[in-house]
């Protein structure tokens, strides 16, 4: 049996068919530039990648074409359930759940907290329900893992009534990644999960850091939305709130143009003026491009600073863990970060750091007082599959128990 994982963006749909027992990806791919004439669907199967133009360039059209491919290859009848990544669950969900009409209503209710992501996630859910109406559909929330944060970490310094009335607080994201990294690191270091203290650094186009104490999230860099925290690929990260009305006046922007500036035109892209792709920036920086070097220096400094800020929350540190597209693959950025943490006594290994790219995990630095620095490959899809299958198994067990009671 297989689980189908769906991750929808505003103009994209990513999918993966994963074997339920072996947890290996059999077929994967995605649609891009949806709702435009340039919409395409790429499918990777048996080591080959095929890319075709979509006749129906909608999310539903893309999902139907994916399902037709699965039917043609004989997998459609073997799908046990569909797991969906949902970015924002507010305070409503501390764990993954089966999608019901009530859950759909709450995802809609949380849409203002993640206006780019939640409507897109919901589009994927509705498309999957239309094509596969009889299969269980499971929602796995980015925010759920961080619901263990204490009040002093998640509250803003606003009048408390605003939080109580509008649920305005820090939620955090990349929960599936941080949760996987926590469990994987506990296994690598052979430390019981409930005793593990780490700082998990998910560094990619979107980037966040989480302080994990006793296996649970106690602080994280993203906030009400994914804009807070680190400078990212195209996001500004945290800045002085007073800057916003000042910029609105200077640039004569409305609130929507301001939102676009902070989310899509800032970060590595805005500073470098070249790209939000770390690989391109590294190449340019090594060639002497000052703005590209500045962008990377700013990124590395902010990561190192945030790591240092989380030490009081943990008191004792077993490991700093790097993951995500940049965290797993950029030896350059990791060295930038670790060089600024040398005051913690880390002995950095250049050979190990260079080795840990392209899916290779390992220790890149050690400290007598602050544990190790590791590179660990994340598996967000694996966490979605795990939760999806566990919920389905629990549902089947309950149904079997009810049937047994009725027969008696």
Short mmCIF file of C-alpha atoms in Angstrom, two decimals:
data_model
loop_
_atom_site.label_atom_id
_atom_site.label_comp_id
_atom_site.label_asym_id
_atom_site.label_seq_id
_atom_site.Cartn_x
_atom_site.Cartn_y
_atom_site.Cartn_z
CA UNK A 1 0.00 0.00 0.00
CA UNK A 2 1.03 3.61 -0.63
CA UNK A 3 0.42 7.10 0.73
CA UNK A 4 0.15 10.10 -1.55
CA UNK A 5 1.65 13.33 -0.21
CA UNK A 6 0.42 16.67 -1.56
CA UNK A 7 1.98 20.10 -0.99
CA UNK A 8 0.20 22.94 -2.78
CA UNK A 9 1.48 26.47 -3.26
CA UNK A 10 -0.37 29.39 -4.79
CA UNK A 11 0.84 28.45 -8.29
CA UNK A 12 2.29 24.99 -7.72
CA UNK A 13 1.44 21.44 -6.73
CA UNK A 14 4.09 19.02 -5.49
CA UNK A 15 3.37 15.34 -4.94
CA UNK A 16 5.08 12.13 -3.90
CA UNK A 17 3.83 8.55 -3.86
CA UNK A 18 5.51 6.82 -0.93
CA UNK A 19 5.55 3.13 -0.02
CA UNK A 20 3.76 2.74 3.30
CA UNK A 21 6.12 0.17 4.81
CA UNK A 22 9.49 0.90 3.24
CA UNK A 23 8.92 4.69 3.18
CA UNK A 24 10.72 5.10 -0.13
CA UNK A 25 9.43 7.51 -2.80
CA UNK A 26 8.23 5.64 -5.88
CA UNK A 27 6.93 8.52 -8.01
CA UNK A 28 7.29 12.26 -7.43
CA UNK A 29 6.93 15.51 -9.27
CA UNK A 30 5.08 18.76 -9.43
CA UNK A 31 3.17 21.29 -11.43
CA UNK A 32 4.48 24.84 -11.79
CA UNK A 33 3.12 28.16 -13.05
CA UNK A 34 -0.44 27.01 -12.49
CA UNK A 35 -3.26 29.27 -13.68
CA UNK A 36 -1.05 30.51 -16.52
CA UNK A 37 -0.66 29.34 -20.14
CA UNK A 38 2.91 28.23 -19.25
CA UNK A 39 1.74 25.65 -16.66
CA UNK A 40 3.71 22.39 -16.77
CA UNK A 41 3.74 19.06 -14.93
CA UNK A 42 6.96 17.16 -14.23
CA UNK A 43 6.94 13.52 -13.15
CA UNK A 44 9.96 11.59 -11.94
CA UNK A 45 9.67 7.79 -12.16
CA UNK A 46 12.26 5.01 -12.50
CA UNK A 47 15.05 7.59 -12.51
CA UNK A 48 13.61 9.46 -15.49
CA UNK A 49 11.95 12.87 -15.49
CA UNK A 50 9.24 13.81 -17.98
CA UNK A 51 7.90 17.34 -18.30
CA UNK A 52 4.74 18.21 -20.23
CA UNK A 53 2.50 21.22 -20.70
CA UNK A 54 -0.79 21.05 -18.77
CA UNK A 55 -3.96 21.22 -20.84
CA UNK A 56 -5.94 22.27 -17.77
CA UNK A 57 -3.57 24.64 -15.93
CA UNK A 58 -5.48 24.59 -12.62
CA UNK A 59 -4.68 22.76 -9.39
CA UNK A 60 -7.55 20.39 -10.08
CA UNK A 61 -6.34 19.81 -13.64
CA UNK A 62 -2.82 19.07 -12.37
CA UNK A 63 -4.09 16.65 -9.74
CA UNK A 64 -6.29 14.83 -12.28
CA UNK A 65 -3.29 14.40 -14.58
CA UNK A 66 -1.19 13.06 -11.70
CA UNK A 67 -3.93 10.59 -10.84
CA UNK A 68 -4.24 9.48 -14.48
CA UNK A 69 -0.50 8.75 -14.49
CA UNK A 70 -0.85 6.73 -11.27
CA UNK A 71 -3.75 4.80 -12.84
CA UNK A 72 -1.73 4.06 -15.97
CA UNK A 73 1.17 2.72 -13.88
CA UNK A 74 -1.13 0.58 -11.72
CA UNK A 75 -0.79 2.47 -8.44
CA UNK A 76 -4.15 4.26 -8.18
CA UNK A 77 -5.95 1.37 -6.45
CA UNK A 78 -3.08 0.88 -4.00
CA UNK A 79 -3.25 4.34 -2.41
CA UNK A 80 -4.32 4.04 1.22
CA UNK A 81 -4.62 7.73 2.11
CA UNK A 82 -3.62 11.26 1.09
CA UNK A 83 -1.52 13.45 3.38
CA UNK A 84 -1.59 17.22 2.91
CA UNK A 85 0.86 19.82 4.18
CA UNK A 86 -1.10 22.72 5.68
CA UNK A 87 0.95 25.71 6.77
CA UNK A 88 -1.21 27.36 9.43
CA UNK A 89 -3.43 25.66 11.99
CA UNK A 90 -3.52 28.52 14.48
CA UNK A 91 -4.10 27.37 18.04
CA UNK A 92 -6.65 24.79 16.90
CA UNK A 93 -4.32 21.89 16.13
CA UNK A 94 -1.49 20.44 18.21
CA UNK A 95 -1.24 17.38 15.98
CA UNK A 96 -2.24 16.09 12.56
CA UNK A 97 -5.91 15.29 11.95
CA UNK A 98 -8.24 13.69 9.44
CA UNK A 99 -9.79 16.33 7.23
CA UNK A 100 -13.50 16.85 7.89
CA UNK A 101 -15.82 19.73 6.90
CA UNK A 102 -15.08 21.23 10.33
CA UNK A 103 -11.31 21.03 9.72
CA UNK A 104 -11.75 22.69 6.32
CA UNK A 105 -13.65 25.54 7.99
CA UNK A 106 -10.80 26.06 10.47
CA UNK A 107 -8.19 26.04 7.68
CA UNK A 108 -10.25 28.78 6.01
CA UNK A 109 -10.48 30.64 9.32
CA UNK A 110 -6.66 30.57 9.61
CA UNK A 111 -6.18 31.85 6.05
CA UNK A 112 -5.66 35.50 7.12
CA UNK A 113 -2.68 34.28 9.19
CA UNK A 114 -1.11 32.64 6.11
CA UNK A 115 -2.78 34.31 3.10
CA UNK A 116 -0.24 32.95 0.60
CA UNK A 117 -0.23 29.36 1.87
CA UNK A 118 -3.53 28.26 3.47
CA UNK A 119 -5.81 29.04 0.49
CA UNK A 120 -3.39 27.12 -1.74
CA UNK A 121 -3.25 24.19 0.70
CA UNK A 122 -7.04 24.14 0.77
CA UNK A 123 -7.16 24.14 -3.03
CA UNK A 124 -5.06 20.97 -3.01
CA UNK A 125 -7.30 19.36 -0.41
CA UNK A 126 -10.47 20.08 -2.38
CA UNK A 127 -8.88 18.83 -5.62
CA UNK A 128 -7.82 15.57 -3.94
CA UNK A 129 -11.26 15.12 -2.39
CA UNK A 130 -12.92 15.56 -5.78
CA UNK A 131 -10.68 12.99 -7.49
CA UNK A 132 -10.37 10.58 -4.52
CA UNK A 133 -13.56 11.10 -2.49
CA UNK A 134 -13.45 7.72 -0.72
CA UNK A 135 -9.89 7.94 0.63
CA UNK A 136 -8.97 9.37 4.05
CA UNK A 137 -7.37 12.80 3.70
CA UNK A 138 -5.03 13.92 6.49
CA UNK A 139 -3.86 17.47 7.32
CA UNK A 140 -0.34 17.86 8.74
CA UNK A 141 0.19 21.38 10.09
CA UNK A 142 3.49 23.31 10.03
CA UNK A 143 2.47 25.10 13.22
CA UNK A 144 1.49 22.05 15.30
CA UNK A 145 4.99 21.15 16.53
CA UNK A 146 5.48 24.62 18.02
CA UNK A 147 2.30 24.55 20.11
CA UNK A 148 4.47 23.46 23.06
CA UNK A 149 6.08 26.91 23.28
CA UNK A 150 5.49 28.64 26.64
CA UNK A 151 3.62 31.94 26.87
CA UNK A 152 6.78 33.97 27.40
CA UNK A 153 8.05 32.72 24.04
CA UNK A 154 4.91 32.96 21.91
CA UNK A 155 3.29 36.18 23.15
CA UNK A 156 4.06 39.56 21.60
CA UNK A 157 4.52 42.63 23.80
CA UNK A 158 1.07 43.91 22.85
CA UNK A 159 -1.95 44.45 25.12
CA UNK A 160 -2.97 40.94 26.16
CA UNK A 161 -6.56 41.62 25.07
CA UNK A 162 -5.40 41.71 21.44
CA UNK A 163 -4.07 38.16 21.72
CA UNK A 164 -7.18 36.99 23.54
CA UNK A 165 -9.53 38.49 20.94
CA UNK A 166 -7.63 37.95 17.69
CA UNK A 167 -5.19 35.09 18.48
CA UNK A 168 -2.27 37.32 17.51
CA UNK A 169 0.84 35.50 18.74
CA UNK A 170 3.93 33.71 17.47
CA UNK A 171 3.14 30.32 15.90
CA UNK A 172 6.29 29.18 14.09
CA UNK A 173 6.56 27.09 10.93
CA UNK A 174 8.58 24.27 9.31
CA UNK A 175 7.18 22.12 12.12
CA UNK A 176 7.39 18.84 10.22
CA UNK A 177 11.05 19.47 9.44
CA UNK A 178 12.02 20.51 12.97
CA UNK A 179 10.13 17.52 14.38
CA UNK A 180 11.87 15.09 12.02
CA UNK A 181 15.27 16.62 12.78
CA UNK A 182 14.61 16.26 16.51
CA UNK A 183 13.76 12.57 16.22
CA UNK A 184 16.60 11.86 13.79
CA UNK A 185 19.18 13.65 15.94
CA UNK A 186 18.05 11.75 19.05
CA UNK A 187 18.72 8.55 17.12
CA UNK A 188 22.11 9.70 15.77
CA UNK A 189 23.36 10.87 19.18
CA UNK A 190 21.70 7.98 21.02
CA UNK A 191 20.00 10.36 23.46
CA UNK A 192 16.42 9.71 24.65
CA UNK A 193 14.06 12.14 22.92
CA UNK A 194 12.73 13.49 26.23
CA UNK A 195 16.30 14.44 27.26
CA UNK A 196 17.45 15.94 23.96
CA UNK A 197 18.29 19.67 23.74
CA UNK A 198 19.13 20.97 20.26
CA UNK A 199 18.96 24.07 18.09
CA UNK A 200 17.45 23.04 14.76
CA UNK A 201 18.34 25.28 11.80
CA UNK A 202 16.09 24.75 8.77
CA UNK A 203 17.85 26.91 6.18
CA UNK A 204 16.42 27.21 2.70
CA UNK A 205 14.61 29.84 0.64
CA UNK A 206 12.39 29.95 3.71
CA UNK A 207 14.43 29.65 6.90
CA UNK A 208 13.69 29.19 10.59
CA UNK A 209 15.46 28.13 13.76
CA UNK A 210 13.87 26.24 16.65
CA UNK A 211 15.02 25.70 20.22
CA UNK A 212 14.13 22.13 21.19
CA UNK A 213 14.20 21.26 24.90
CA UNK A 214 13.41 17.73 26.00
CA UNK A 215 12.32 16.92 22.46
CA UNK A 216 9.74 19.75 22.37
CA UNK A 217 9.79 23.16 20.73
CA UNK A 218 10.19 25.96 23.27
CA UNK A 219 11.00 28.83 20.89
CA UNK A 220 11.31 29.45 17.17
CA UNK A 221 12.27 32.33 14.91
CA UNK A 222 9.16 32.65 12.73
CA UNK A 223 6.11 34.28 14.25
CA UNK A 224 2.50 35.03 13.39
CA UNK A 225 3.53 34.58 9.76
CA UNK A 226 6.62 33.11 8.06
CA UNK A 227 7.96 36.66 7.55
CA UNK A 228 9.37 37.06 11.06
CA UNK A 229 12.84 35.91 12.04
CA UNK A 230 15.81 35.29 9.77
CA UNK A 231 16.50 37.12 6.54
CA UNK A 232 15.53 34.58 3.85
CA UNK A 233 15.57 34.10 0.10
CA UNK A 234 13.09 36.87 -0.68
CA UNK A 235 11.74 37.75 2.80
CA UNK A 236 13.17 40.58 4.87
CA UNK A 237 12.84 38.75 8.17
CA UNK A 238 12.42 40.73 11.39
CA UNK A 239 12.69 44.51 11.18
CA UNK A 240 11.65 47.59 13.13
CA UNK A 241 7.81 47.81 12.87
CA UNK A 242 8.20 51.59 12.73
CA UNK A 243 9.94 51.14 9.40
CA UNK A 244 6.69 50.09 7.71
CA UNK A 245 4.70 53.35 7.96
CA UNK A 246 7.88 55.27 7.15
CA UNK A 247 8.45 53.19 3.99
CA UNK A 248 4.79 53.49 3.02
CA UNK A 249 5.24 57.26 3.08
CA UNK A 250 8.63 57.26 1.34
CA UNK A 251 7.66 54.85 -1.43
CA UNK A 252 3.99 55.85 -1.64
CA UNK A 253 3.05 52.15 -1.29
CA UNK A 254 -0.29 50.76 -0.23
CA UNK A 255 -0.38 47.88 2.27
CA UNK A 256 -0.40 45.24 -0.49
CA UNK A 257 2.65 46.69 -2.21
CA UNK A 258 4.38 46.85 1.17
CA UNK A 259 3.57 43.19 1.83
CA UNK A 260 4.95 42.27 -1.59
CA UNK A 261 8.17 44.20 -0.92
CA UNK A 262 8.80 42.44 2.40
CA UNK A 263 7.86 38.94 1.23
CA UNK A 264 9.06 38.77 -2.37
CA UNK A 265 11.60 41.55 -3.11
CA UNK A 266 13.77 41.53 0.02
CA UNK A 267 16.17 39.11 1.74
CA UNK A 268 19.04 37.60 -0.23
CA UNK A 269 17.46 38.79 -3.47
CA UNK A 270 17.01 42.37 -2.30
CA UNK A 271 20.49 42.72 -0.82
CA UNK A 272 22.37 40.99 -3.65
CA UNK A 273 20.32 42.43 -6.48
CA UNK A 274 21.14 39.20 -8.31
CA UNK A 275 19.25 36.17 -7.00
CA UNK A 276 17.68 34.44 -4.00
CA UNK A 277 19.49 31.22 -4.96
CA UNK A 278 22.33 30.62 -2.51
CA UNK A 279 24.32 28.64 -5.10
CA UNK A 280 24.39 31.58 -7.50
CA UNK A 281 25.30 33.98 -4.69
CA UNK A 282 28.20 31.80 -3.56
CA UNK A 283 29.63 31.65 -7.08
CA UNK A 284 29.28 35.41 -7.51
CA UNK A 285 30.73 36.12 -4.04
CA UNK A 286 33.81 34.02 -4.81
CA UNK A 287 34.20 36.00 -8.04
CA UNK A 288 34.29 39.22 -6.00
CA UNK A 289 30.66 40.40 -6.25
CA UNK A 290 30.38 42.60 -3.13
CA UNK A 291 26.58 42.63 -2.83
CA UNK A 292 26.36 38.86 -3.12
CA UNK A 293 29.02 38.49 -0.42
CA UNK A 294 27.17 41.01 1.75
CA UNK A 295 23.90 39.09 1.37
CA UNK A 296 25.55 35.85 2.50
CA UNK A 297 27.40 37.57 5.35
CA UNK A 298 24.13 39.06 6.59
CA UNK A 299 22.39 35.71 6.38
CA UNK A 300 25.17 33.88 8.23
CA UNK A 301 25.40 36.56 10.93
CA UNK A 302 21.66 36.44 11.61
CA UNK A 303 21.67 32.65 11.89
CA UNK A 304 24.63 32.72 14.31
CA UNK A 305 23.00 35.49 16.35
CA UNK A 306 19.71 33.60 16.63
CA UNK A 307 21.49 30.39 17.67
CA UNK A 308 23.18 32.36 20.47
CA UNK A 309 19.85 33.88 21.54
CA UNK A 310 18.38 30.43 22.14
CA UNK A 311 21.00 29.25 24.61
CA UNK A 312 19.14 30.71 27.64
CA UNK A 313 16.01 28.79 26.64
CA UNK A 314 17.93 25.51 26.67
CA UNK A 315 20.64 26.00 29.36
CA UNK A 316 22.27 22.80 28.10
CA UNK A 317 22.96 22.07 24.42
CA UNK A 318 23.53 18.67 22.82
CA UNK A 319 23.76 19.82 19.20
CA UNK A 320 23.29 22.51 16.60
CA UNK A 321 21.71 20.86 13.57
CA UNK A 322 21.74 22.21 10.00
CA UNK A 323 19.11 21.08 7.49
CA UNK A 324 17.08 22.35 4.51
CA UNK A 325 18.35 23.19 1.03
CA UNK A 326 21.06 25.58 2.25
CA UNK A 327 21.71 23.86 5.58
CA UNK A 328 22.32 20.49 3.93
CA UNK A 329 24.24 21.63 0.88
CA UNK A 330 26.11 24.87 1.51
CA UNK A 331 29.44 24.22 3.19
CA UNK A 332 30.18 27.91 2.55
CA UNK A 333 27.23 29.17 4.62
CA UNK A 334 27.78 26.63 7.40
CA UNK A 335 31.39 27.77 7.74
CA UNK A 336 30.22 31.40 7.87
CA UNK A 337 27.89 30.54 10.72
CA UNK A 338 30.22 28.31 12.73
CA UNK A 339 33.11 30.79 12.48
CA UNK A 340 30.97 33.25 14.43
CA UNK A 341 30.25 30.63 17.10
CA UNK A 342 33.91 29.87 17.77
CA UNK A 343 33.59 31.67 21.13
CA UNK A 344 31.47 28.69 22.28
CA UNK A 345 34.53 26.49 21.86
CA UNK A 346 33.55 24.71 18.64
CA UNK A 347 36.39 22.97 16.83
CA UNK A 348 35.41 23.16 13.17
CA UNK A 349 36.38 20.49 10.63
CA UNK A 350 36.74 21.76 7.07
CA UNK A 351 37.01 18.25 5.54
CA UNK A 352 33.87 17.06 7.32
CA UNK A 353 32.01 20.24 6.38
CA UNK A 354 32.98 19.85 2.71
CA UNK A 355 31.94 16.18 2.78
CA UNK A 356 28.44 16.90 4.13
CA UNK A 357 26.62 17.92 0.96
CA UNK A 358 24.24 16.24 -1.44
CA UNK A 359 22.51 14.03 1.11
CA UNK A 360 25.52 13.19 3.28
CA UNK A 361 25.05 13.59 7.04
CA UNK A 362 27.78 14.07 9.62
CA UNK A 363 29.45 16.03 12.41
CA UNK A 364 31.17 19.24 11.27
CA UNK A 365 32.22 20.68 14.64
CA UNK A 366 32.49 19.74 18.32
CA UNK A 367 32.55 21.66 21.59
CA UNK A 368 33.30 20.36 25.07
CA UNK A 369 30.48 22.49 26.54
CA UNK A 370 27.95 22.83 23.71
CA UNK A 371 27.87 19.44 22.03
CA UNK A 372 28.22 18.86 18.31
CA UNK A 373 27.29 20.68 15.13
CA UNK A 374 25.64 18.28 12.69
CA UNK A 375 24.31 18.20 9.17
CA UNK A 376 21.12 16.12 9.01
CA UNK A 377 18.91 15.64 5.95
CA UNK A 378 15.30 16.50 6.67
CA UNK A 379 12.30 14.48 5.52
CA UNK A 380 9.11 16.53 5.75
CA UNK A 381 7.30 14.17 3.39
CA UNK A 382 8.29 11.25 5.62
CA UNK A 383 6.68 12.95 8.62
CA UNK A 384 3.51 13.60 6.63
CA UNK A 385 3.38 9.93 5.61
CA UNK A 386 4.03 8.80 9.18
CA UNK A 387 1.20 10.89 10.59
CA UNK A 388 -1.14 10.00 7.74
CA UNK A 389 -0.67 6.25 8.17
CA UNK A 390 -0.86 6.42 11.97
CA UNK A 391 -4.19 8.26 11.84
CA UNK A 392 -5.57 5.82 9.26
CA UNK A 393 -4.41 2.82 11.32
CA UNK A 394 -6.01 4.28 14.44
CA UNK A 395 -9.25 4.86 12.55
CA UNK A 396 -9.25 1.28 11.24
CA UNK A 397 -8.55 -0.05 14.74
CA UNK A 398 -11.46 1.91 16.18
CA UNK A 399 -13.75 0.70 13.40
CA UNK A 400 -12.67 -2.89 14.00
CA UNK A 401 -13.30 -2.50 17.75
CA UNK A 402 -16.80 -1.14 17.11
CA UNK A 403 -17.59 -3.99 14.69
CA UNK A 404 -16.37 -6.53 17.25
CA UNK A 405 -18.55 -4.99 19.96
CA UNK A 406 -21.62 -5.02 17.69
CA UNK A 407 -21.07 -8.69 16.81
CA UNK A 408 -20.85 -9.60 20.50
#
